[in-house]
mmCIF file of C-alpha atoms in Angstrom:
data_model
loop_
_atom_site.group_PDB
_atom_site.id
_atom_site.type_symbol
_atom_site.label_atom_id
_atom_site.label_comp_id
_atom_site.label_asym_id
_atom_site.label_seq_id
_atom_site.Cartn_x
_atom_site.Cartn_y
_atom_site.Cartn_z
ATOM 1 C CA MET A 1 0.046 -0.164 0.232
ATOM 2 C CA THR A 2 3.132 2.101 0.836
ATOM 3 C CA THR A 3 3.854 2.229 -2.701
ATOM 4 C CA ILE A 4 0.861 3.156 -4.195
ATOM 5 C CA ILE A 5 0.403 6.239 -2.450
ATOM 6 C CA LEU A 6 4.049 6.950 -2.809
ATOM 7 C CA ARG A 7 3.299 7.307 -6.384
ATOM 8 C CA LEU A 8 -0.156 8.869 -6.180
ATOM 9 C CA TYR A 9 1.626 11.318 -4.665
ATOM 10 C CA PHE A 10 4.661 11.760 -6.686
ATOM 11 C CA ILE A 11 2.640 11.957 -9.620
ATOM 12 C CA HIS A 12 0.656 14.960 -8.216
ATOM 13 C CA ILE A 13 2.937 16.862 -7.301
ATOM 14 C CA PHE A 14 4.998 16.697 -10.468
ATOM 15 C CA GLY A 15 1.442 17.053 -11.882
ATOM 16 C CA TRP A 16 1.830 20.235 -9.339
ATOM 17 C CA LEU A 17 4.878 21.771 -10.695
ATOM 18 C CA ALA A 18 4.323 20.913 -14.288
ATOM 19 C CA VAL A 19 1.022 22.696 -14.635
ATOM 20 C CA TRP A 20 2.070 25.963 -12.432
ATOM 21 C CA LEU A 21 5.178 26.028 -14.749
ATOM 22 C CA ALA A 22 3.171 25.601 -17.195
ATOM 23 C CA MET A 23 0.820 28.719 -16.521
ATOM 24 C CA HIS A 24 3.969 30.727 -17.901
ATOM 25 C CA TYR A 25 2.383 29.771 -21.379
ATOM 26 C CA PRO A 26 -1.076 29.918 -21.764
ATOM 27 C CA GLY A 27 -2.731 26.661 -22.971
ATOM 28 C CA LEU A 28 -0.677 24.752 -21.817
ATOM 29 C CA ASP A 29 -1.534 24.417 -18.863
ATOM 30 C CA LEU A 30 -5.194 23.786 -19.782
ATOM 31 C CA VAL A 31 -3.242 20.271 -22.087
ATOM 32 C CA LEU A 32 -1.515 19.205 -19.241
ATOM 33 C CA ALA A 33 -4.346 19.751 -16.899
ATOM 34 C CA ILE A 34 -6.374 16.829 -19.153
ATOM 35 C CA MET A 35 -3.202 15.363 -18.988
ATOM 36 C CA TYR A 36 -2.888 15.308 -15.140
ATOM 37 C CA LEU A 37 -6.942 13.882 -15.058
ATOM 38 C CA LEU A 38 -6.289 10.795 -17.848
ATOM 39 C CA ILE A 39 -2.877 9.454 -15.500
ATOM 40 C CA ILE A 40 -4.872 10.193 -12.382
ATOM 41 C CA SER A 41 -7.878 8.298 -13.964
ATOM 42 C CA ALA A 42 -5.288 5.677 -15.075
ATOM 43 C CA GLU A 43 -3.958 5.093 -11.674
ATOM 44 C CA ILE A 44 -7.206 4.932 -9.900
ATOM 45 C CA ARG A 45 -8.345 2.283 -12.648
ATOM 46 C CA SER A 46 -5.174 0.829 -11.851
ATOM 47 C CA LEU A 47 -6.483 0.086 -7.928
ATOM 48 C CA ARG A 48 -9.029 -1.997 -9.168
ATOM 49 C CA ARG A 49 -6.823 -4.761 -9.254
ATOM 50 C CA TYR A 50 -6.284 -4.341 -4.813
ATOM 51 C CA ALA A 51 -8.937 -5.542 -1.897
ATOM 52 C CA LYS A 52 -11.498 -2.707 -1.752
ATOM 53 C CA GLY A 53 -9.691 -1.419 1.355
ATOM 54 C CA VAL A 54 -6.568 -1.038 0.118
ATOM 55 C CA SER A 55 -7.696 1.144 -3.027
ATOM 56 C CA CYS A 56 -9.919 3.034 -0.613
ATOM 57 C CA SER A 57 -7.400 3.996 2.304
ATOM 58 C CA SER A 58 -4.894 4.665 -0.578
ATOM 59 C CA PHE A 59 -6.911 7.244 -2.128
ATOM 60 C CA LEU A 60 -8.527 8.384 1.268
ATOM 61 C CA ILE A 61 -4.464 9.001 2.569
ATOM 62 C CA TRP A 62 -3.528 10.564 -1.249
ATOM 63 C CA GLN A 63 -6.280 13.201 -0.510
ATOM 64 C CA ALA A 64 -5.943 13.703 2.948
ATOM 65 C CA PRO A 65 -4.926 17.148 2.437
ATOM 66 C CA GLY A 66 -7.099 17.725 0.508
ATOM 67 C CA ILE A 67 -9.718 16.814 2.522
ATOM 68 C CA VAL A 68 -8.103 18.907 5.452
ATOM 69 C CA PHE A 69 -7.571 21.722 3.813
ATOM 70 C CA SER A 70 -11.625 21.405 2.369
ATOM 71 C CA LEU A 71 -12.924 21.066 6.151
ATOM 72 C CA ILE A 72 -10.972 24.006 7.737
ATOM 73 C CA SER A 73 -12.159 26.288 4.898
ATOM 74 C CA SER A 74 -16.065 25.148 4.873
ATOM 75 C CA ILE A 75 -16.181 26.076 9.010
ATOM 76 C CA PRO A 76 -18.270 29.524 9.391
ATOM 77 C CA TRP A 77 -15.751 30.842 11.609
ATOM 78 C CA SER A 78 -12.111 31.120 11.277
ATOM 79 C CA TRP A 79 -9.181 32.041 14.135
ATOM 80 C CA TRP A 80 -6.075 34.071 12.899
ATOM 81 C CA GLY A 81 -7.222 33.890 9.367
ATOM 82 C CA LEU A 82 -6.691 30.312 9.493
ATOM 83 C CA LYS A 83 -9.817 29.811 7.354
ATOM 84 C CA GLU A 84 -8.299 32.290 4.921
ATOM 85 C CA TYR A 85 -4.966 30.425 4.126
ATOM 86 C CA SER A 86 -6.900 27.090 4.391
ATOM 87 C CA PHE A 87 -8.486 28.324 1.550
ATOM 88 C CA PHE A 88 -5.076 29.058 -0.152
ATOM 89 C CA LEU A 89 -3.461 25.888 0.242
ATOM 90 C CA LEU A 90 -6.662 24.077 -1.137
ATOM 91 C CA GLN A 91 -6.205 25.455 -3.908
ATOM 92 C CA PHE A 92 -3.015 25.878 -4.196
ATOM 93 C CA TRP A 93 -2.988 21.356 -3.212
ATOM 94 C CA TYR A 94 -5.637 21.513 -6.295
ATOM 95 C CA THR A 95 -3.719 23.628 -8.560
ATOM 96 C CA PRO A 96 -3.368 20.516 -11.540
ATOM 97 C CA MET A 97 -7.236 21.137 -11.251
ATOM 98 C CA VAL A 98 -6.498 25.334 -11.885
ATOM 99 C CA PRO A 99 -6.990 26.030 -15.377
ATOM 100 C CA LEU A 100 -10.408 24.252 -15.883
ATOM 101 C CA LEU A 101 -11.404 25.729 -13.241
ATOM 102 C CA SER A 102 -10.261 29.271 -14.737
ATOM 103 C CA LEU A 103 -12.640 28.435 -17.474
ATOM 104 C CA LEU A 104 -15.528 29.150 -15.991
ATOM 105 C CA HIS A 105 -16.880 32.129 -15.279
ATOM 106 C CA TRP A 106 -19.987 32.252 -12.923
ATOM 107 C CA THR A 107 -20.740 33.639 -9.859
ATOM 108 C CA ILE A 108 -23.031 31.884 -7.762
ATOM 109 C CA ALA A 109 -24.166 34.071 -4.550
ATOM 110 C CA GLY A 110 -20.647 36.199 -4.744
ATOM 111 C CA HIS A 111 -18.555 33.271 -4.681
ATOM 112 C CA PRO A 112 -17.289 32.480 -8.378
ATOM 113 C CA LEU A 113 -18.075 28.660 -9.506
ATOM 114 C CA TYR A 114 -14.610 27.741 -9.006
ATOM 115 C CA TYR A 115 -14.574 28.283 -5.078
ATOM 116 C CA TYR A 116 -17.076 25.759 -4.670
ATOM 117 C CA LEU A 117 -15.494 23.247 -7.314
ATOM 118 C CA LEU A 118 -12.257 23.608 -4.820
ATOM 119 C CA LEU A 119 -14.199 23.107 -1.786
ATOM 120 C CA GLY A 120 -16.042 20.195 -2.944
ATOM 121 C CA MET A 121 -12.810 18.654 -5.032
ATOM 122 C CA PRO A 122 -12.015 16.097 -2.915
ATOM 123 C CA LEU A 123 -16.280 14.543 -2.889
ATOM 124 C CA LEU A 124 -15.543 15.049 -7.138
ATOM 125 C CA LEU A 125 -12.494 13.001 -6.913
ATOM 126 C CA ALA A 126 -14.348 10.682 -4.413
ATOM 127 C CA ILE A 127 -16.566 10.364 -7.064
ATOM 128 C CA LEU A 128 -14.565 9.532 -10.246
ATOM 129 C CA PHE A 129 -12.395 6.866 -7.527
ATOM 130 C CA ALA A 130 -15.925 5.161 -7.303
ATOM 131 C CA LEU A 131 -16.737 5.430 -10.366
ATOM 132 C CA LEU A 132 -13.289 4.423 -11.848
ATOM 133 C CA VAL A 133 -12.931 1.245 -9.178
ATOM 134 C CA ARG A 134 -16.462 -0.423 -9.197
ATOM 135 C CA ASN A 135 -15.816 -2.375 -11.684
ATOM 136 C CA ARG A 136 -13.217 -5.152 -10.704
ATOM 137 C CA GLU A 137 -11.016 -6.048 -13.519
ATOM 138 C CA PRO A 138 -11.960 -8.740 -15.138
ATOM 139 C CA VAL A 139 -9.751 -11.879 -14.813
ATOM 140 C CA PRO A 140 -8.207 -12.905 -18.377
ATOM 141 C CA ARG A 141 -10.162 -15.662 -20.085
ATOM 142 C CA SER A 142 -7.086 -17.822 -20.541
ATOM 143 C CA SER A 143 -6.435 -17.474 -16.865
ATOM 144 C CA ARG A 144 -9.896 -18.762 -15.631
ATOM 145 C CA ILE A 145 -10.130 -22.429 -14.173
ATOM 146 C CA ARG A 146 -11.905 -24.773 -15.993
ATOM 147 C CA TYR A 147 -14.443 -27.645 -14.615
ATOM 148 C CA ILE A 148 -14.975 -30.255 -16.741
ATOM 149 C CA MET B 1 -4.542 3.288 -29.892
ATOM 150 C CA ILE B 2 -1.844 5.314 -28.970
ATOM 151 C CA ARG B 3 -2.766 7.045 -26.328
ATOM 152 C CA SER B 4 -4.457 4.035 -24.307
ATOM 153 C CA ALA B 5 -0.853 2.951 -24.881
ATOM 154 C CA PHE B 6 0.835 5.479 -23.329
ATOM 155 C CA LEU B 7 -1.999 5.597 -20.360
ATOM 156 C CA GLN B 8 -1.483 1.875 -19.961
ATOM 157 C CA ASN B 9 2.848 1.967 -19.329
ATOM 158 C CA LYS B 10 3.004 2.720 -15.619
ATOM 159 C CA LYS B 11 6.698 3.370 -16.235
ATOM 160 C CA TRP B 12 5.353 6.583 -18.375
ATOM 161 C CA ARG B 13 2.709 7.641 -15.864
ATOM 162 C CA LEU B 14 5.397 8.207 -13.143
ATOM 163 C CA TRP B 15 8.188 10.126 -15.046
ATOM 164 C CA LEU B 16 6.617 12.455 -17.560
ATOM 165 C CA PHE B 17 5.521 14.965 -14.863
ATOM 166 C CA PRO B 18 8.960 14.979 -13.407
ATOM 167 C CA LEU B 19 10.299 15.292 -17.286
ATOM 168 C CA ILE B 20 7.966 18.495 -18.346
ATOM 169 C CA THR B 21 8.691 19.632 -14.766
ATOM 170 C CA LEU B 22 12.239 20.044 -16.134
ATOM 171 C CA LEU B 23 11.434 21.152 -19.658
ATOM 172 C CA LEU B 24 9.355 24.076 -18.450
ATOM 173 C CA LEU B 25 11.846 24.905 -15.511
ATOM 174 C CA ALA B 26 15.009 25.395 -18.495
ATOM 175 C CA ALA B 27 12.503 26.689 -20.763
ATOM 176 C CA ILE B 28 11.726 29.918 -18.341
ATOM 177 C CA TYR B 29 15.034 29.663 -16.852
ATOM 178 C CA TRP B 30 15.875 30.332 -20.652
ATOM 179 C CA GLN B 31 13.559 33.176 -21.544
ATOM 180 C CA ASN B 32 13.700 34.831 -18.032
ATOM 181 C CA GLN B 33 17.846 34.626 -16.726
ATOM 182 C CA GLU B 34 17.970 38.492 -16.611
ATOM 183 C CA SER B 35 15.076 38.835 -14.278
ATOM 184 C CA LEU B 36 16.211 35.717 -12.290
ATOM 185 C CA ASN B 37 19.601 36.155 -11.566
ATOM 186 C CA ASN B 38 18.656 39.817 -10.512
ATOM 187 C CA PRO B 39 18.846 39.247 -7.192
ATOM 188 C CA ASP B 40 16.122 42.401 -6.654
ATOM 189 C CA SER B 41 13.476 40.448 -8.579
ATOM 190 C CA ILE B 42 10.433 39.578 -6.738
ATOM 191 C CA SER B 43 11.132 36.269 -6.736
ATOM 192 C CA TYR B 44 14.436 36.438 -4.466
ATOM 193 C CA THR B 45 12.403 39.005 -2.302
ATOM 194 C CA TYR B 46 10.094 36.650 -1.858
ATOM 195 C CA ILE B 47 12.651 33.309 -0.533
ATOM 196 C CA ARG B 48 14.175 36.319 1.870
ATOM 197 C CA ASN B 49 11.017 37.876 3.654
ATOM 198 C CA ALA B 50 10.236 33.646 4.248
ATOM 199 C CA LEU B 51 13.534 33.331 5.688
ATOM 200 C CA GLN B 52 13.103 36.271 7.325
ATOM 201 C CA GLY B 53 9.538 34.810 8.931
ATOM 202 C CA LYS B 54 7.856 36.565 6.620
ATOM 203 C CA LEU B 55 5.217 34.848 4.984
ATOM 204 C CA GLY B 56 1.903 35.329 3.368
ATOM 205 C CA TYR B 57 -0.109 38.426 3.839
ATOM 206 C CA GLY B 58 1.425 38.935 7.915
ATOM 207 C CA ALA B 59 -0.266 40.058 10.581
ATOM 208 C CA VAL B 60 -3.788 41.031 9.777
ATOM 209 C CA GLY B 61 -6.372 42.776 11.849
ATOM 210 C CA PHE B 62 -7.426 46.183 11.295
ATOM 211 C CA TYR B 63 -5.080 49.190 11.891
ATOM 212 C CA GLY B 64 -7.622 51.790 11.136
ATOM 213 C CA ASN B 65 -5.772 53.796 9.292
ATOM 214 C CA MET B 66 -9.018 56.023 7.938
ATOM 215 C CA ILE B 67 -7.181 56.774 4.690
ATOM 216 C CA ASP B 68 -9.473 59.952 3.277
ATOM 217 C CA LEU B 69 -10.603 58.243 0.654
ATOM 218 C CA SER B 70 -13.524 60.864 -0.996
ATOM 219 C CA ASP B 71 -11.150 62.688 -3.751
ATOM 220 C CA LEU B 72 -10.535 58.423 -5.668
ATOM 221 C CA GLU B 73 -11.178 58.855 -9.325
ATOM 222 C CA PRO B 74 -12.124 55.762 -11.538
ATOM 223 C CA GLY B 75 -8.851 54.637 -12.816
ATOM 224 C CA ASP B 76 -6.884 55.178 -9.633
ATOM 225 C CA ILE B 77 -4.848 52.456 -7.507
ATOM 226 C CA ILE B 78 -5.110 51.582 -3.926
ATOM 227 C CA LEU B 79 -2.589 49.688 -2.014
ATOM 228 C CA GLY B 80 -2.099 47.929 1.002
ATOM 229 C CA GLY B 81 -0.188 46.291 3.082
ATOM 230 C CA TYR B 82 0.013 44.884 6.653
ATOM 231 C CA PRO B 83 2.949 44.772 9.370
ATOM 232 C CA GLN B 84 5.693 41.117 8.254
ATOM 233 C CA CYS B 85 3.882 41.167 4.567
ATOM 234 C CA ALA B 86 5.916 38.441 2.580
ATOM 235 C CA TYR B 87 5.634 40.799 -1.280
ATOM 236 C CA GLY B 88 7.150 44.051 0.135
ATOM 237 C CA ARG B 89 6.213 46.930 2.004
ATOM 238 C CA PHE B 90 1.883 46.160 -0.315
ATOM 239 C CA SER B 91 0.209 43.133 -0.505
ATOM 240 C CA HIS B 92 -2.664 44.305 -1.603
ATOM 241 C CA VAL B 93 -4.217 46.367 -4.967
ATOM 242 C CA GLY B 94 -7.614 47.411 -5.959
ATOM 243 C CA LEU B 95 -8.220 49.621 -9.062
ATOM 244 C CA TYR B 96 -11.206 52.436 -8.383
ATOM 245 C CA ALA B 97 -14.372 51.773 -10.091
ATOM 246 C CA GLY B 98 -16.374 54.955 -8.765
ATOM 247 C CA ASP B 99 -19.554 54.492 -6.714
ATOM 248 C CA GLY B 100 -17.346 53.623 -3.565
ATOM 249 C CA GLN B 101 -15.782 50.540 -5.196
ATOM 250 C CA VAL B 102 -12.599 49.030 -6.378
ATOM 251 C CA ILE B 103 -12.288 46.084 -8.210
ATOM 252 C CA GLU B 104 -9.553 43.680 -7.126
ATOM 253 C CA GLY B 105 -9.076 40.079 -6.747
ATOM 254 C CA TYR B 106 -9.271 37.546 -4.179
ATOM 255 C CA VAL B 107 -8.838 33.976 -3.783
ATOM 256 C CA ASP B 108 -12.127 33.047 -2.648
ATOM 257 C CA LEU B 109 -13.593 36.059 -4.768
ATOM 258 C CA GLY B 110 -12.312 35.505 -7.539
ATOM 259 C CA ILE B 111 -12.269 39.151 -9.456
ATOM 260 C CA THR B 112 -15.145 41.267 -7.565
ATOM 261 C CA ARG B 113 -16.044 44.439 -7.202
ATOM 262 C CA GLN B 114 -15.988 45.589 -3.001
ATOM 263 C CA PRO B 115 -16.635 48.798 -0.947
ATOM 264 C CA VAL B 116 -12.959 50.303 -0.869
ATOM 265 C CA GLU B 117 -13.252 51.213 2.839
ATOM 266 C CA HIS B 118 -11.644 47.695 3.383
ATOM 267 C CA TYR B 119 -8.676 49.456 2.958
ATOM 268 C CA TRP B 120 -8.634 51.307 6.363
ATOM 269 C CA SER B 121 -7.947 47.747 7.846
ATOM 270 C CA TYR B 122 -4.374 48.205 6.731
ATOM 271 C CA SER B 123 -1.998 49.209 8.305
ATOM 272 C CA GLU B 124 -0.114 50.915 5.000
ATOM 273 C CA VAL B 125 -2.332 51.936 2.518
ATOM 274 C CA CYS B 126 -1.309 54.304 -0.464
ATOM 275 C CA LEU B 127 -3.725 56.142 -3.072
ATOM 276 C CA LEU B 128 -1.915 56.653 -6.301
ATOM 277 C CA LYS B 129 -2.909 58.485 -9.462
ATOM 278 C CA ILE B 130 -1.656 57.170 -13.024
ATOM 279 C CA LYS B 131 -1.133 59.939 -15.432
ATOM 280 C CA ALA B 132 -2.973 58.812 -17.797
ATOM 281 C CA PRO B 133 -5.687 60.452 -19.998
ATOM 282 C CA SER B 134 -9.379 59.884 -18.383
ATOM 283 C CA GLU B 135 -10.333 57.476 -21.133
ATOM 284 C CA HIS B 136 -8.036 55.651 -20.722
ATOM 285 C CA LYS B 137 -8.059 54.610 -17.013
ATOM 286 C CA GLN B 138 -11.849 54.462 -17.332
ATOM 287 C CA ALA B 139 -10.861 51.996 -20.344
ATOM 288 C CA ALA B 140 -8.590 49.729 -17.464
ATOM 289 C CA VAL B 141 -12.178 49.773 -15.289
ATOM 290 C CA ASN B 142 -13.856 48.665 -18.123
ATOM 291 C CA TYR B 143 -11.304 45.591 -19.233
ATOM 292 C CA ALA B 144 -10.909 44.546 -15.426
ATOM 293 C CA GLU B 145 -15.241 45.034 -15.287
ATOM 294 C CA ASN B 146 -15.202 42.202 -18.007
ATOM 295 C CA HIS B 147 -13.335 40.034 -16.398
ATOM 296 C CA LEU B 148 -15.515 39.986 -12.778
ATOM 297 C CA GLY B 149 -15.953 36.557 -11.572
ATOM 298 C CA GLN B 150 -12.783 35.264 -13.096
ATOM 299 C CA LEU B 151 -10.204 32.785 -11.460
ATOM 300 C CA PHE B 152 -7.557 34.325 -8.523
ATOM 301 C CA TYR B 153 -4.384 32.126 -8.426
ATOM 302 C CA PRO B 154 -2.086 33.842 -5.932
ATOM 303 C CA VAL B 155 1.824 32.984 -8.068
ATOM 304 C CA ALA B 156 -0.315 33.554 -11.343
ATOM 305 C CA PHE B 157 2.573 34.369 -14.112
ATOM 306 C CA LYS B 158 2.226 37.646 -16.481
ATOM 307 C CA PRO B 159 1.447 36.117 -19.344
ATOM 308 C CA GLY B 160 -2.500 35.088 -19.770
ATOM 309 C CA GLU B 161 -5.870 36.377 -19.117
ATOM 310 C CA ARG B 162 -7.630 33.250 -17.599
ATOM 311 C CA ILE B 163 -5.524 33.151 -14.823
ATOM 312 C CA TRP B 164 -5.166 36.396 -12.323
ATOM 313 C CA ASN B 165 -3.826 37.626 -9.482
ATOM 314 C CA CYS B 166 -4.773 41.116 -7.042
ATOM 315 C CA THR B 167 -1.694 43.002 -9.060
ATOM 316 C CA LYS B 168 -1.898 40.813 -12.162
ATOM 317 C CA ILE B 169 -5.338 42.175 -13.643
ATOM 318 C CA VAL B 170 -4.444 45.985 -12.268
ATOM 319 C CA TRP B 171 -1.292 45.469 -14.436
ATOM 320 C CA GLU B 172 -3.002 43.786 -17.150
ATOM 321 C CA ALA B 173 -6.136 46.576 -17.115
ATOM 322 C CA TYR B 174 -3.569 49.286 -17.733
ATOM 323 C CA ARG B 175 -1.425 47.468 -20.697
ATOM 324 C CA GLN B 176 -4.041 47.441 -22.003
ATOM 325 C CA GLN B 177 -4.202 50.462 -22.650
ATOM 326 C CA GLY B 178 -0.197 50.925 -23.777
ATOM 327 C CA ILE B 179 0.535 51.634 -19.664
ATOM 328 C CA ASP B 180 3.030 49.193 -18.354
ATOM 329 C CA LEU B 181 3.367 49.609 -14.539
ATOM 330 C CA SER B 182 5.803 46.990 -14.601
ATOM 331 C CA THR B 183 9.305 48.921 -13.789
ATOM 332 C CA ARG B 184 10.901 45.064 -13.551
ATOM 333 C CA LYS B 185 10.891 42.153 -16.335
ATOM 334 C CA ASP B 186 10.300 39.691 -14.126
ATOM 335 C CA ILE B 187 7.797 36.399 -14.421
ATOM 336 C CA TRP B 188 5.387 37.993 -11.786
ATOM 337 C CA ILE B 189 4.181 41.822 -10.848
ATOM 338 C CA SER B 190 3.959 42.726 -6.708
ATOM 339 C CA PRO B 191 2.194 45.408 -5.870
ATOM 340 C CA ASP B 192 5.120 47.512 -4.791
ATOM 341 C CA GLU B 193 6.283 47.710 -8.455
ATOM 342 C CA PHE B 194 3.398 50.350 -8.896
ATOM 343 C CA TYR B 195 4.978 52.434 -6.035
ATOM 344 C CA GLU B 196 7.688 52.380 -7.424
ATOM 345 C CA ASN B 197 6.680 53.508 -11.220
ATOM 346 C CA PRO B 198 7.080 56.401 -12.751
ATOM 347 C CA HIS B 199 3.135 56.181 -14.342
ATOM 348 C CA GLY B 200 2.168 56.787 -10.995
ATOM 349 C CA GLN B 201 1.828 59.739 -8.724
ATOM 350 C CA VAL B 202 1.339 59.444 -5.002
ATOM 351 C CA ILE B 203 -1.458 61.469 -4.150
ATOM 352 C CA ARG B 204 -1.466 60.458 -0.278
ATOM 353 C CA GLU B 205 -0.763 57.071 1.758
ATOM 354 C CA ILE B 206 -0.434 56.556 5.171
ATOM 355 C CA SER B 207 2.241 53.676 7.066
ATOM 356 C CA LEU B 208 1.376 53.197 10.484
ATOM 357 C CA PRO B 209 4.215 51.593 12.626
#
């Protein structure tokens, strides 16, 4: 399980750096953000061959920073600007998604749509995770046990 | 087919972003050698301040500078800062839009319109008039207004019109009118640059101890 988690963090942190640096070349950031989503989806899909407990724990540990920052940002009060800094960190953590979020310009109840999507990003990724690992990897026909 | 083969390769999935990161670092450094080697650049200022324990906005609070805002005109710039700010003297910028409203950027609000009075909370505040015809100033305000609701990202680079921070939206609004408020040829822009810029003229400023 440690290898799975380290792998997810490695891809996420370098995806973070690559997408951030690509913002220097507008347009390339969008390409890399889509690439990040495809790679992460492929990684999540590869978790299908592990037991449910292992894949769910790996996902939760990988998303732990996002979950913590999202929860702190959602509380209705703030101590010493903790809530504001937490939202900053939430946005930094989800930098690979930022170029895609920047395409949305709608404002709802005084906040831009990206604000709500960032707060809900751990949940959105959990839905993606649930959809991608839902079907267990099929056993190849050649390896099936035949009863004669 | 190619995409699927590429995505199924575990090694590729692991090493693609580190490789792209290195290429982008090299490209950005190659394009901006002058500014990145300059010890006065914004990047070095941030690192120096962080090493001195100055992080983020600094000591946020209500300092009550009560600066006179009554003679602001559309297109004027307002700078605000707190003690121990990592970005320099000022951490925040707004573009006065008229009717007591200022266009500015916040991480949770994006590019937004807010009442100007909140600048009374800063310990450092400065009102700047840009030396330009009023139609250019109004055009700058209109440009910023057209970007209301767009995304704020604290470390937004100068290029692009999709990802903003509070300084970049004001800089770009004036740059579109042929007025460059950035004195340093850096990859980022900081609020202090507006204060130092020859296009700007200080109306008044307050610095609380």
